[in-house]
Coordinates of C-alpha atoms and ligand atoms in Angstrom, one line a residue:
M273 CA 0.0 0.0 0.0
C274 CA 1.2 3.4 -0.9
G275 CA 4.3 3.8 -3.1
I276 CA 7.6 5.6 -2.4
V277 CA 10.3 6.7 -4.7
G278 CA 13.3 8.9 -4.0
Y279 CA 16.3 10.0 -6.0
I280 CA 19.7 11.6 -5.3
G281 CA 22.3 12.1 -8.1
K282 CA 23.3 14.2 -11.0
R283 CA 20.1 14.0 -13.0
Q284 CA 17.0 16.1 -12.6
A285 CA 14.9 14.2 -10.0
Y286 CA 11.4 15.3 -11.0
P287 CA 11.0 13.2 -14.2
I288 CA 12.4 10.1 -12.4
L289 CA 10.1 10.6 -9.4
I290 CA 7.0 11.2 -11.5
G291 CA 7.8 8.2 -13.8
G292 CA 8.4 6.1 -10.6
L293 CA 5.1 7.2 -9.1
H294 CA 3.3 6.1 -12.3
R295 CA 4.9 2.7 -12.0
L296 CA 3.8 2.6 -8.3
E297 CA 0.3 3.9 -8.7
Y298 CA -1.1 0.4 -8.6
R299 CA -0.2 0.4 -4.9
G300 CA -2.3 3.4 -4.0
Y301 CA -3.8 6.2 -5.9
D302 CA -5.9 8.5 -3.8
S303 CA -3.4 11.3 -3.5
A304 CA 0.2 12.0 -4.5
G305 CA 3.0 14.4 -3.7
V306 CA 6.6 15.2 -4.4
A307 CA 9.3 17.2 -2.6
L308 CA 12.4 18.6 -4.4
L309 CA 15.4 20.5 -3.2
S310 CA 16.0 23.1 -5.8
E311 CA 19.5 24.3 -6.9
T312 CA 19.1 27.2 -4.6
D313 CA 18.4 24.8 -1.7
K314 CA 14.7 25.7 -1.6
L315 CA 12.4 22.9 -0.6
N316 CA 9.5 22.7 -3.0
V317 CA 6.6 20.5 -2.0
Y318 CA 3.7 19.8 -4.3
K319 CA 0.7 17.6 -3.5
A320 CA -2.6 16.7 -5.1
K321 CA -5.7 14.7 -4.3
G322 CA -6.3 11.9 -6.8
K323 CA -3.9 10.3 -9.3
V324 CA -0.3 11.2 -10.2
S325 CA -1.6 13.0 -13.3
E326 CA -3.3 15.5 -10.9
L327 CA 0.0 16.0 -9.2
E328 CA 1.6 16.7 -12.6
N329 CA -1.1 19.4 -13.2
V330 CA -0.4 21.0 -9.9
A331 CA 3.4 21.0 -10.4
Q332 CA 3.1 22.3 -14.0
E333 CA 4.8 25.7 -14.4
K334 CA 6.2 25.5 -10.8
D335 CA 9.8 25.1 -10.0
C336 CA 10.5 21.4 -10.4
T337 CA 14.3 21.6 -10.6
G338 CA 16.6 19.7 -8.3
T339 CA 18.7 16.6 -8.3
I340 CA 17.4 15.3 -5.0
G341 CA 13.8 14.5 -4.1
I342 CA 11.2 12.2 -2.7
A343 CA 7.7 11.3 -3.8
H344 CA 4.7 9.3 -2.7
T345 CA 1.4 7.9 -4.0
R346 CA -1.0 7.2 -1.2
W347 CA -3.7 4.7 -0.1
A348 CA -5.3 6.5 2.8
T349 CA -5.3 4.9 6.3
H350 CA -5.3 7.8 8.7
G351 CA -7.1 10.9 7.3
E352 CA -9.2 11.2 4.2
P353 CA -7.6 11.4 0.7
S354 CA -6.8 15.1 0.3
A355 CA -3.8 17.3 -0.6
R356 CA -3.5 18.2 3.0
N357 CA -3.0 14.5 4.1
A358 CA -0.9 13.6 1.1
H359 CA 2.8 13.0 1.6
P360 CA 5.6 14.3 1.7
H361 CA 5.0 15.9 5.1
V362 CA 7.2 18.7 6.3
S363 CA 8.5 19.4 9.8
E364 CA 7.8 22.4 12.0
S365 CA 11.0 24.2 11.0
G366 CA 10.5 23.4 7.3
N367 CA 13.9 21.7 7.2
L368 CA 12.8 18.0 7.0
T369 CA 10.4 16.3 4.7
L370 CA 9.4 12.7 4.7
V371 CA 7.3 10.0 2.9
H372 CA 6.0 7.0 4.7
N373 CA 4.3 3.7 4.0
G374 CA 2.8 1.7 6.9
I375 CA 1.1 2.7 10.1
I376 CA 2.5 4.3 13.3
E377 CA 0.3 2.7 16.0
N378 CA 1.4 5.0 18.9
Y379 CA 1.0 8.2 16.8
V380 CA -1.7 9.7 19.1
V381 CA 0.5 9.5 22.2
L382 CA 3.5 10.9 20.2
R383 CA 1.5 13.6 18.7
D384 CA 0.2 14.8 22.1
Q385 CA 3.7 14.9 23.4
L386 CA 5.0 16.8 20.5
K387 CA 2.0 19.3 20.6
S388 CA 2.8 19.9 24.3
R389 CA 6.3 20.9 23.1
G390 CA 5.0 23.4 20.6
Y391 CA 4.7 21.4 17.4
H392 CA 1.8 22.1 15.1
F393 CA 0.2 19.5 12.9
Q394 CA -1.3 20.3 9.5
S395 CA -2.7 16.9 8.6
D396 CA -4.7 14.0 10.1
T397 CA -2.0 11.5 9.4
D398 CA 0.1 9.3 11.6
T399 CA 3.0 10.1 9.2
E400 CA 3.3 13.7 10.2
V401 CA 4.2 12.6 13.7
L402 CA 7.3 10.9 12.4
V403 CA 8.7 13.9 10.6
Q404 CA 8.1 16.1 13.7
L405 CA 9.5 13.5 16.0
I406 CA 12.7 13.2 13.9
E407 CA 13.1 17.0 14.1
Y408 CA 12.4 17.1 17.8
V409 CA 15.1 14.5 18.6
Q410 CA 17.5 16.1 16.1
Q411 CA 17.2 19.5 17.8
S412 CA 16.9 18.4 21.4
L413 CA 19.8 15.8 21.2
G414 CA 21.9 17.6 18.6
L415 CA 22.0 14.7 16.2
N416 CA 22.7 14.5 12.5
L417 CA 19.9 13.3 10.2
E418 CA 20.6 9.5 10.3
Q419 CA 21.1 9.5 14.1
A420 CA 17.9 11.4 14.5
V421 CA 16.0 9.0 12.3
Q422 CA 17.4 6.1 14.4
A423 CA 16.5 7.8 17.7
A424 CA 13.0 8.6 16.6
L425 CA 12.3 5.2 15.2
K426 CA 13.2 3.6 18.5
R427 CA 10.2 5.4 20.0
V428 CA 7.8 4.3 17.3
I429 CA 5.5 1.3 17.4
G430 CA 4.2 0.1 14.1
A431 CA 5.2 -0.5 10.5
Y432 CA 7.2 1.9 8.3
A433 CA 9.2 2.4 5.2
I434 CA 10.4 6.0 5.2
V435 CA 12.6 8.3 3.2
V436 CA 13.7 11.6 4.8
L437 CA 15.3 14.6 3.2
D438 CA 16.9 17.4 5.2
R439 CA 17.3 20.7 3.5
R440 CA 20.6 21.3 5.4
F441 CA 22.1 18.0 4.1
P442 CA 21.5 18.4 0.3
N443 CA 23.8 15.4 -0.5
R444 CA 22.0 12.9 1.6
L445 CA 18.8 10.8 1.6
V446 CA 18.0 8.6 4.6
A447 CA 15.6 5.7 4.4
A448 CA 14.5 3.0 6.9
R449 CA 12.1 0.1 7.1
K450 CA 10.2 -2.1 9.4
S451 CA 7.5 -4.5 8.2
S452 CA 7.1 -2.5 5.0
P453 CA 9.4 -3.0 2.0
M454 CA 12.2 -0.7 0.9
V455 CA 14.8 -1.1 -1.8
V456 CA 17.8 1.0 -2.8
G457 CA 19.1 1.0 -6.4
I458 CA 22.7 1.9 -6.9
G459 CA 23.1 4.0 -10.1
E460 CA 26.3 5.2 -11.7
D461 CA 29.3 4.8 -9.5
Q462 CA 28.5 6.3 -6.1
S463 CA 27.0 9.4 -7.7
E464 CA 23.4 8.4 -7.7
Y465 CA 21.0 6.3 -5.6
F466 CA 17.3 5.4 -6.1
V467 CA 15.1 4.4 -3.2
A468 CA 11.6 2.9 -3.6
S469 CA 9.0 0.7 -2.0
D470 CA 9.6 -1.9 -4.7
A471 CA 12.0 -2.4 -7.6
S472 CA 9.5 -1.5 -10.4
P473 CA 10.1 2.3 -10.5
I474 CA 13.9 2.0 -10.5
A475 CA 14.4 -1.1 -12.7
E476 CA 14.9 1.0 -15.8
Y477 CA 17.9 2.8 -14.2
T478 CA 19.8 0.0 -12.5
T479 CA 19.8 -3.7 -11.7
Q480 CA 22.0 -3.3 -8.6
M481 CA 19.5 -3.4 -5.7
V482 CA 19.9 -3.5 -1.9
Y483 CA 16.8 -4.7 0.0
L484 CA 16.7 -3.3 3.5
K485 CA 15.7 -5.6 6.3
D486 CA 13.5 -4.8 9.3
E487 CA 14.9 -2.0 11.6
E488 CA 17.6 -1.1 9.1
I489 CA 18.5 2.5 8.1
V490 CA 20.4 3.4 5.0
V491 CA 22.3 6.6 4.2
C492 CA 22.5 7.4 0.5
E493 CA 25.1 10.1 0.1
R494 CA 26.5 11.4 -3.2
G495 CA 30.1 10.3 -3.7
R496 CA 30.0 7.7 -0.8
D497 CA 29.2 4.1 -0.5
L498 CA 25.9 3.1 1.0
H499 CA 26.0 3.0 4.8
V500 CA 23.5 0.6 6.4
F501 CA 23.1 0.3 10.1
N502 CA 20.3 -0.8 12.4
L503 CA 18.3 0.4 15.4
S504 CA 20.8 -1.3 17.7
N505 CA 23.5 0.8 16.1
E506 CA 25.3 -2.0 14.5
D507 CA 26.7 -1.5 11.0
V508 CA 25.2 -4.0 8.5
P509 CA 27.1 -5.3 5.5
V510 CA 25.6 -4.1 2.3
E511 CA 24.3 -7.0 0.2
V512 CA 23.8 -6.0 -3.4
K513 CA 21.5 -8.2 -5.5
N514 CA 21.3 -8.2 -9.3
V515 CA 17.6 -7.8 -10.0
E516 CA 16.4 -7.7 -13.6
L517 CA 12.8 -7.0 -14.2
D518 CA 11.3 -7.5 -17.6
L519 CA 10.4 -3.9 -18.3
T520 CA 8.0 -4.8 -21.1
M521 CA 5.9 -6.3 -18.3
L522 CA 5.6 -2.9 -16.8
D523 CA 4.0 -1.5 -19.9
K524 CA 0.5 -2.0 -21.3
G525 CA 2.0 -3.4 -24.5
G526 CA -0.7 -1.9 -26.7
F527 CA -3.6 -3.1 -24.5
P528 CA -6.0 -0.5 -23.2
H529 CA -5.5 -1.8 -19.6
F530 CA -2.9 -3.7 -17.6
M531 CA -5.6 -6.1 -16.6
L532 CA -6.4 -7.1 -20.2
K533 CA -2.8 -7.4 -21.0
E534 CA -2.2 -9.6 -18.0
I535 CA -5.1 -11.8 -18.9
F536 CA -3.5 -12.2 -22.4
D537 CA -0.1 -12.7 -20.9
Q538 CA -1.2 -16.0 -19.4
P539 CA -0.2 -18.4 -22.1
A540 CA 3.3 -17.1 -22.2
V541 CA 3.9 -16.6 -18.5
L542 CA 2.6 -20.1 -17.7
E543 CA 5.2 -21.4 -20.1
D544 CA 7.8 -19.3 -18.0
C545 CA 6.3 -20.7 -14.8
M546 CA 6.8 -24.3 -16.0
R547 CA 10.1 -23.8 -17.8
G548 CA 12.9 -25.9 -16.2
R549 CA 10.5 -27.5 -13.8
L550 CA 8.3 -29.5 -16.1
L551 CA 10.7 -31.6 -18.0
P552 CA 8.9 -33.2 -21.0
E553 CA 11.8 -35.2 -22.2
H554 CA 12.0 -37.0 -18.8
R555 CA 8.2 -36.8 -18.2
R556 CA 9.0 -35.5 -14.8
I557 CA 8.4 -32.4 -12.6
V558 CA 11.5 -31.2 -10.7
L559 CA 11.1 -28.5 -8.2
S560 CA 14.3 -27.5 -6.3
A561 CA 12.3 -26.8 -3.1
V562 CA 11.1 -30.4 -3.1
T563 CA 14.5 -31.8 -4.1
D564 CA 16.3 -29.7 -1.4
H565 CA 13.8 -30.4 1.4
R566 CA 12.6 -33.7 0.4
E567 CA 12.7 -35.3 3.9
R568 CA 11.0 -32.4 5.6
L569 CA 8.3 -32.0 3.0
T570 CA 7.5 -35.7 2.5
Q571 CA 7.3 -36.2 6.3
A572 CA 4.9 -33.3 6.7
R573 CA 2.0 -34.2 9.0
R574 CA -0.2 -31.4 7.7
F575 CA -0.1 -28.4 5.3
I576 CA -1.6 -25.1 6.4
I577 CA -2.0 -22.6 3.6
V578 CA -2.2 -19.0 4.7
S579 CA -3.1 -16.2 2.2
C580 CA -5.5 -13.5 1.3
G581 CA -7.8 -12.5 -1.5
T582 CA -7.2 -14.2 -4.8
S583 CA -4.2 -16.1 -3.3
W584 CA -6.6 -17.6 -0.8
H585 CA -8.7 -18.9 -3.7
A586 CA -5.6 -20.5 -5.3
G587 CA -5.0 -22.0 -1.8
L588 CA -8.4 -23.7 -1.9
I589 CA -7.3 -25.4 -5.2
G590 CA -3.9 -26.2 -3.7
K591 CA -5.7 -28.0 -0.9
Q592 CA -7.5 -30.3 -3.3
L593 CA -4.3 -30.9 -5.3
I594 CA -2.1 -31.7 -2.3
E595 CA -4.8 -33.9 -0.7
H596 CA -5.4 -35.7 -4.0
F597 CA -1.8 -36.3 -5.1
C598 CA 0.1 -36.4 -1.7
K599 CA -2.6 -37.7 0.7
I600 CA -1.5 -35.1 3.2
P601 CA -4.3 -33.2 5.0
V602 CA -4.4 -29.5 4.2
E603 CA -6.1 -26.6 5.9
V604 CA -6.6 -23.2 4.1
E605 CA -6.7 -20.2 6.3
Y606 CA -7.3 -16.5 5.8
A607 CA -3.9 -15.1 7.1
S608 CA -5.7 -12.4 9.0
E609 CA -7.8 -14.9 11.0
F610 CA -5.0 -17.4 11.4
R611 CA -2.6 -14.9 13.0
Y612 CA -5.0 -13.8 15.7
R613 CA -6.8 -16.9 16.8
E614 CA -4.0 -18.9 18.6
P615 CA -3.8 -21.6 16.0
V616 CA -2.4 -25.0 16.9
I617 CA 0.8 -25.2 14.9
M618 CA 3.0 -28.3 15.2
P619 CA 6.7 -28.6 14.3
D620 CA 6.0 -31.2 11.7
D621 CA 3.5 -28.9 9.9
V622 CA 4.4 -27.1 6.7
V623 CA 2.9 -23.6 6.6
M624 CA 2.6 -22.4 3.1
A625 CA 2.2 -18.7 2.3
I626 CA 0.7 -17.9 -1.1
S627 CA 1.2 -14.3 -2.1
Q628 CA 1.5 -12.4 -5.4
S629 CA 3.2 -9.3 -3.9
G630 CA 5.1 -11.1 -1.2
E631 CA 4.3 -8.1 1.0
T632 CA 0.8 -8.7 2.4
A633 CA 1.0 -7.8 6.0
D634 CA -1.3 -10.5 7.4
T635 CA 0.4 -13.2 5.4
L636 CA 3.8 -12.1 6.5
A637 CA 2.7 -12.0 10.2
A638 CA 1.1 -15.5 9.8
I639 CA 4.4 -17.0 8.6
E640 CA 6.3 -15.3 11.5
L641 CA 3.9 -17.0 13.9
A642 CA 4.4 -20.3 12.1
R643 CA 8.2 -19.9 12.4
E644 CA 8.0 -19.2 16.1
A645 CA 6.0 -22.4 16.5
G646 CA 8.8 -24.3 14.7
A647 CA 6.8 -25.2 11.5
F648 CA 8.5 -25.4 8.1
V649 CA 7.6 -22.4 6.0
F650 CA 7.1 -22.6 2.3
G651 CA 6.4 -19.6 0.0
V652 CA 4.6 -19.5 -3.3
V653 CA 5.4 -15.9 -4.3
N654 CA 5.6 -13.8 -7.4
A655 CA 7.6 -10.8 -6.4
V656 CA 11.2 -11.9 -6.4
G657 CA 13.1 -10.8 -3.2
S658 CA 9.9 -9.7 -1.5
S659 CA 9.5 -9.9 2.3
I660 CA 7.6 -13.2 2.3
A661 CA 10.1 -14.7 -0.2
R662 CA 12.9 -13.8 2.2
N663 CA 11.1 -15.1 5.3
T664 CA 10.4 -18.6 4.2
D665 CA 12.5 -21.8 4.6
T666 CA 12.0 -22.6 1.0
G667 CA 9.6 -21.9 -1.8
T668 CA 8.8 -21.7 -5.5
Y669 CA 8.4 -18.5 -7.4
I670 CA 5.5 -18.4 -9.8
H671 CA 7.6 -16.3 -12.3
V672 CA 4.6 -14.6 -14.1
G673 CA 6.3 -11.2 -14.1
P674 CA 5.1 -8.0 -12.4
E675 CA 1.3 -7.8 -12.1
I676 CA 0.1 -4.2 -12.2
G677 CA -3.7 -4.5 -12.5
V678 CA -5.2 -4.5 -9.1
A679 CA -7.4 -7.4 -9.9
S680 CA -5.2 -10.4 -9.9
T681 CA -5.3 -12.6 -13.0
K682 CA -2.0 -14.1 -14.2
A683 CA -0.8 -14.5 -10.6
F684 CA -3.8 -16.7 -9.9
T685 CA -3.1 -19.1 -12.8
G686 CA 0.6 -19.0 -11.9
Q687 CA -0.1 -19.9 -8.3
V688 CA -2.4 -22.8 -9.4
C689 CA 0.2 -24.0 -11.9
V690 CA 2.9 -24.0 -9.2
L691 CA 0.6 -25.7 -6.7
T692 CA -0.1 -28.4 -9.4
M693 CA 3.6 -29.0 -10.0
L694 CA 4.3 -29.0 -6.3
A695 CA 1.6 -31.6 -5.6
L696 CA 2.8 -33.8 -8.4
A697 CA 6.5 -33.5 -7.3
L698 CA 5.7 -34.2 -3.7
G699 CA 3.2 -36.9 -4.5
E700 CA 5.9 -38.6 -6.6
A701 CA 8.4 -38.3 -3.7
R702 CA 5.9 -39.8 -1.3
G703 CA 4.9 -42.5 -3.7
T704 CA 1.2 -41.4 -3.3
V705 CA 0.5 -40.5 -6.9
D706 CA -0.6 -43.0 -9.4
P707 CA 2.2 -43.1 -12.1
G708 CA -0.3 -43.2 -14.9
E709 CA -2.1 -40.1 -13.6
Y710 CA 1.3 -38.4 -12.9
H711 CA 2.3 -38.7 -16.5
A712 CA -1.1 -37.8 -17.8
V713 CA -1.2 -34.5 -15.8
I714 CA 2.4 -33.7 -16.9
E715 CA 1.4 -34.3 -20.5
E716 CA -1.8 -32.2 -20.2
L717 CA -0.1 -29.3 -18.3
Q718 CA 2.0 -28.7 -21.4
H719 CA -1.1 -28.0 -23.5
I720 CA -2.6 -25.6 -21.0
P721 CA -1.0 -22.4 -22.4
E722 CA -2.2 -23.2 -25.9
K723 CA -5.7 -24.0 -24.6
I724 CA -5.8 -20.7 -22.6
G725 CA -4.9 -19.1 -25.9
R726 CA -8.0 -20.7 -27.5
I727 CA -10.2 -19.2 -24.8
L728 CA -8.7 -15.8 -25.3
E729 CA -9.7 -15.9 -29.0
Q730 CA -13.3 -15.6 -27.7
N731 CA -12.6 -12.3 -26.2
D732 CA -14.8 -10.4 -28.6
R733 CA -17.7 -12.7 -28.0
I734 CA -17.3 -12.3 -24.2
E735 CA -17.3 -8.6 -24.7
V736 CA -20.6 -8.8 -26.5
L737 CA -22.0 -11.0 -23.8
S738 CA -20.9 -8.7 -21.1
K739 CA -23.1 -5.9 -22.5
I740 CA -26.2 -7.9 -21.6
F741 CA -25.3 -7.9 -18.0
T742 CA -24.0 -4.5 -17.1
Y743 CA -27.5 -3.7 -15.7
A744 CA -27.2 -6.3 -12.9
H745 CA -26.8 -5.3 -9.3
N746 CA -26.1 -8.9 -8.1
F747 CA -24.4 -11.9 -9.6
L748 CA -24.2 -15.4 -8.3
Y749 CA -21.3 -17.7 -9.3
L750 CA -21.7 -21.4 -8.7
G751 CA -19.3 -24.3 -9.1
R752 CA -18.5 -27.7 -7.6
G753 CA -15.3 -29.6 -6.8
W754 CA -12.3 -28.2 -8.6
N755 CA -14.4 -25.4 -9.9
Y756 CA -15.8 -24.2 -6.6
P757 CA -12.8 -22.0 -5.9
V758 CA -13.1 -20.7 -9.5
A759 CA -16.7 -19.6 -8.6
L760 CA -15.3 -17.6 -5.7
E761 CA -12.6 -16.1 -7.8
G762 CA -15.0 -15.2 -10.6
A763 CA -17.2 -13.4 -8.1
L764 CA -14.3 -11.6 -6.6
K765 CA -13.1 -10.4 -10.0
L766 CA -16.5 -9.0 -10.8
K767 CA -17.0 -7.2 -7.5
E768 CA -13.5 -5.8 -7.4
I769 CA -13.6 -3.9 -10.7
S770 CA -17.3 -3.5 -11.6
Y771 CA -18.7 -2.8 -8.1
I772 CA -21.5 -5.2 -8.8
H773 CA -22.2 -7.4 -5.7
A774 CA -21.3 -10.9 -6.5
E775 CA -21.2 -14.1 -4.4
G776 CA -19.4 -17.3 -5.2
Y777 CA -21.0 -20.5 -3.8
P778 CA -20.6 -24.3 -4.0
A779 CA -23.5 -25.0 -6.4
A780 CA -25.2 -27.5 -4.1
E781 CA -25.2 -25.0 -1.2
M782 CA -27.4 -22.7 -3.3
K783 CA -30.4 -24.5 -1.9
H784 CA -29.5 -23.4 1.6
G785 CA -30.0 -19.7 1.0
P786 CA -29.0 -18.0 -2.2
I787 CA -31.8 -19.6 -4.2
A788 CA -34.1 -17.2 -2.4
L789 CA -32.4 -14.4 -4.4
I790 CA -33.0 -15.9 -7.8
D791 CA -35.4 -14.1 -10.2
Q792 CA -35.2 -12.9 -13.8
E793 CA -33.0 -10.0 -12.7
M794 CA -30.3 -12.2 -11.3
P795 CA -27.5 -13.5 -13.5
V796 CA -26.2 -16.9 -12.3
V797 CA -22.8 -18.0 -13.7
F798 CA -22.4 -21.8 -13.6
I799 CA -19.0 -23.3 -14.0
A800 CA -20.2 -26.6 -15.5
T801 CA -17.2 -28.1 -17.2
H802 CA -17.4 -31.8 -18.1
H803 CA -16.0 -33.3 -15.0
Q804 CA -16.9 -34.8 -11.6
Q805 CA -20.4 -33.9 -10.5
Y806 CA -21.3 -32.6 -14.0
E807 CA -24.8 -34.2 -13.8
K808 CA -25.3 -32.8 -10.4
I809 CA -24.5 -29.3 -11.6
I810 CA -26.9 -29.7 -14.4
S811 CA -29.6 -30.4 -11.8
N812 CA -28.6 -27.2 -10.0
M813 CA -28.9 -25.4 -13.3
Q814 CA -32.5 -26.7 -13.7
E815 CA -33.3 -25.4 -10.3
V816 CA -32.2 -21.9 -11.4
R817 CA -34.0 -22.1 -14.7
S818 CA -37.3 -23.0 -13.1
R819 CA -37.0 -19.9 -11.0
N820 CA -36.4 -17.7 -14.2
G821 CA -32.7 -17.1 -13.3
R822 CA -30.6 -15.8 -16.1
I823 CA -27.8 -18.3 -16.7
I824 CA -24.3 -17.9 -18.1
A825 CA -22.6 -21.3 -18.3
I826 CA -18.9 -22.1 -18.7
I827 CA -18.9 -25.4 -20.4
T828 CA -16.5 -27.9 -22.1
E829 CA -16.3 -27.7 -25.9
G830 CA -18.7 -30.1 -27.5
D831 CA -21.1 -30.2 -24.5
Q832 CA -24.4 -31.3 -26.0
V833 CA -26.6 -30.7 -23.0
V834 CA -26.1 -27.2 -21.6
P835 CA -26.4 -25.3 -25.0
G836 CA -30.0 -26.7 -25.2
M837 CA -30.8 -25.3 -21.8
V838 CA -29.3 -21.8 -21.7
S839 CA -28.9 -19.0 -24.1
E840 CA -25.6 -17.7 -22.8
Y841 CA -22.6 -20.0 -22.6
I842 CA -18.8 -19.9 -23.1
E843 CA -16.9 -23.0 -24.1
V844 CA -13.5 -23.9 -22.8
P845 CA -11.3 -26.8 -24.2
E846 CA -11.5 -30.2 -22.6
T847 CA -8.9 -30.9 -20.0
L848 CA -8.3 -33.1 -16.9
A849 CA -10.5 -32.4 -13.9
C850 CA -7.6 -31.2 -11.7
L851 CA -6.5 -28.7 -14.3
A852 CA -10.0 -27.4 -15.0
P853 CA -9.5 -24.2 -12.9
L854 CA -6.7 -23.1 -15.1
L855 CA -9.1 -22.9 -18.0
S856 CA -12.5 -22.1 -16.5
V857 CA -11.2 -19.0 -14.7
I858 CA -10.2 -17.3 -18.0
P859 CA -13.7 -16.5 -19.3
L860 CA -14.6 -15.2 -15.8
Q861 CA -11.6 -12.8 -15.9
L862 CA -12.7 -11.5 -19.3
L863 CA -16.3 -11.2 -18.3
A864 CA -15.5 -9.2 -15.2
Y865 CA -13.1 -7.0 -17.3
H866 CA -15.7 -6.2 -20.0
V867 CA -18.5 -5.6 -17.6
A868 CA -16.3 -3.0 -15.8
V869 CA -15.2 -1.4 -19.1
Q870 CA -18.9 -1.2 -20.2
K871 CA -19.7 0.6 -17.0
G872 CA -16.9 3.1 -17.7
L873 CA -14.9 2.2 -14.6
N874 CA -11.2 2.4 -14.0
V875 CA -10.3 -1.3 -14.4
D876 CA -6.7 -1.1 -13.3
Q877 CA -7.3 1.1 -10.3
P878 CA -10.7 0.3 -8.8
R879 CA -11.9 2.5 -6.0
N880 CA -10.7 1.8 -2.5
L881 CA -8.5 -1.2 -3.4
A882 CA -4.8 -1.5 -3.5
K883 CA -2.6 -4.0 -5.1
S884 CA -0.3 -4.6 -2.2
V885 CA -1.9 -4.6 1.2
T886 CA 0.9 -3.8 3.5
V887 CA -1.3 -2.8 6.4
E888 CA -3.3 -5.3 8.4
Ligands
G6P1074 C1 -5.1 -7.4 -2.5 C2 -5.1 -7.5 -3.9 C3 -5.6 -8.8 -4.4 C4 -4.7 -9.9 -3.8 C5 -4.7 -9.8 -2.2 C6 -3.6 -10.7 -1.7 O1 -6.4 -7.4 -2.0 O2 -6.0 -6.5 -4.5 O3 -5.5 -8.9 -5.8 O4 -5.3 -11.2 -4.1 O5 -4.3 -8.4 -1.9 O6 -2.4 -10.2 -2.1 P1 -1.1 -11.1 -2.3 O7 -0.1 -10.1 -2.9 O8 -0.7 -11.6 -0.9 O9 -1.4 -12.2 -3.2

């Protein structure tokens, strides 16, 4: 949540900062701001409510010169979205300015103390407390900037990633983190540094990245090596990683929205996801996590999957896959519930975190809890080098490239693909998977990208279909077995971006409540592919038909029954039951996308949502 970018070097900072904010806008977009230290050492701060483009309008024709600056795009936690509450915040004296991601939990106490010492507050944010506190300790203890940051952060309870600029130290930016990500990019020689809340805004300038760890502070000074130290005042060795992001993934590539591009990315990125892991010539799946931790994983008494949102839906499919192929019991938990309800975690449990961003605060806290209880922690993550990836014992990246659209699409299919390969590799290691089925699934997995491509060819048809349904205020999504989590995911996609209320349900449960809602106004999406319980779902469809419900069915190509029953249907290619979600979710992604576009909504940045939820 919220995005940070900072620059110090020889170039003009403003274009780098604004470009970076555009890259980060997926993290939060209700207000934005920038602070620049001009050549005459004047601190210019511009802020705007709304998107980064609004900030550009505000800054137009103002003094935007300077080779050092910080910028922020916000997702409001404390205080409404407004220019007043936007970051950067400035200290009482006007010397310090700061941007912050996270939440300062003890801000009320700190603010009252600072007020009693004569500090005035302009905003409703917790962040403003930080900048005033740093100034207060700097002045009262006579500290330099980084020492003041360290002293102030010792008094803070909560989560933060911050960058601070002091007008009196024009060669220096100081950044710090706790429970919120922060990365420093090293530019040319030691003459320029980039700081950001993730690598995407700086990847076009450098591949040399330093990820800060919790309670670390970094000093980026022109002409000097990075200096990293921690709250306990120990110097920390600087660990430079070579991080190469595929920059084409950060552009829309000719599509009108990132979401549509990412839906269309799926055939190619699933190939990437399987490359080097699914070995067709050996008819085997090899995952290094399973090879390296074979003993620990094969002996697992239980898997507990912790995740949020779309990743939780992937977890529900993971449960079925692991139980089916590995015969190990699996529980799937919302990370936010798991972390607070004193869960029973055993040392022989494997706790698996599934997360696209690798930064979701609840998921991160859940694995910390699991670690303390001695469980083995496994990550299924997309963002390379993210906090969750770094805090697991082992894991498998999904490698689908950066996902920018707030509604997750390719990350979901990437997660399901990795979970399928994991279940197969582990099932083979445990001897619980039938060899015939093992080889059949491996064979079929290779055809999945091409089959997704065939579904994508129906995009125009789905667009036409979506026009019929933009009127609706409620949608019901029904599926059974492997397709039940797909029903949940289809409903989530629609509500996230079209603001239409949608519920996903196991089809048979419909009789226990949702059936009361069904009338001619209510579209009901059935995921009725030709697999287990097909006949039963047909019966559920009849029940909806006889109550005049409006059905959209996702069916297998060649289905002879459903087209005779309903007027709206979308066909997906035949596949194995356990791989059905990888195909049946695709038309639901497209349906949600087109309904939202028809309604004229901002698909990539839906209201109130953020891509990376780094607050609990
Ligand atoms: C947010 C995003 C969702 C995502 C969820 C979990 O709500 O908008 O798309 O599924 O967080 O995020 P994660 O990065 O942990 O998968």
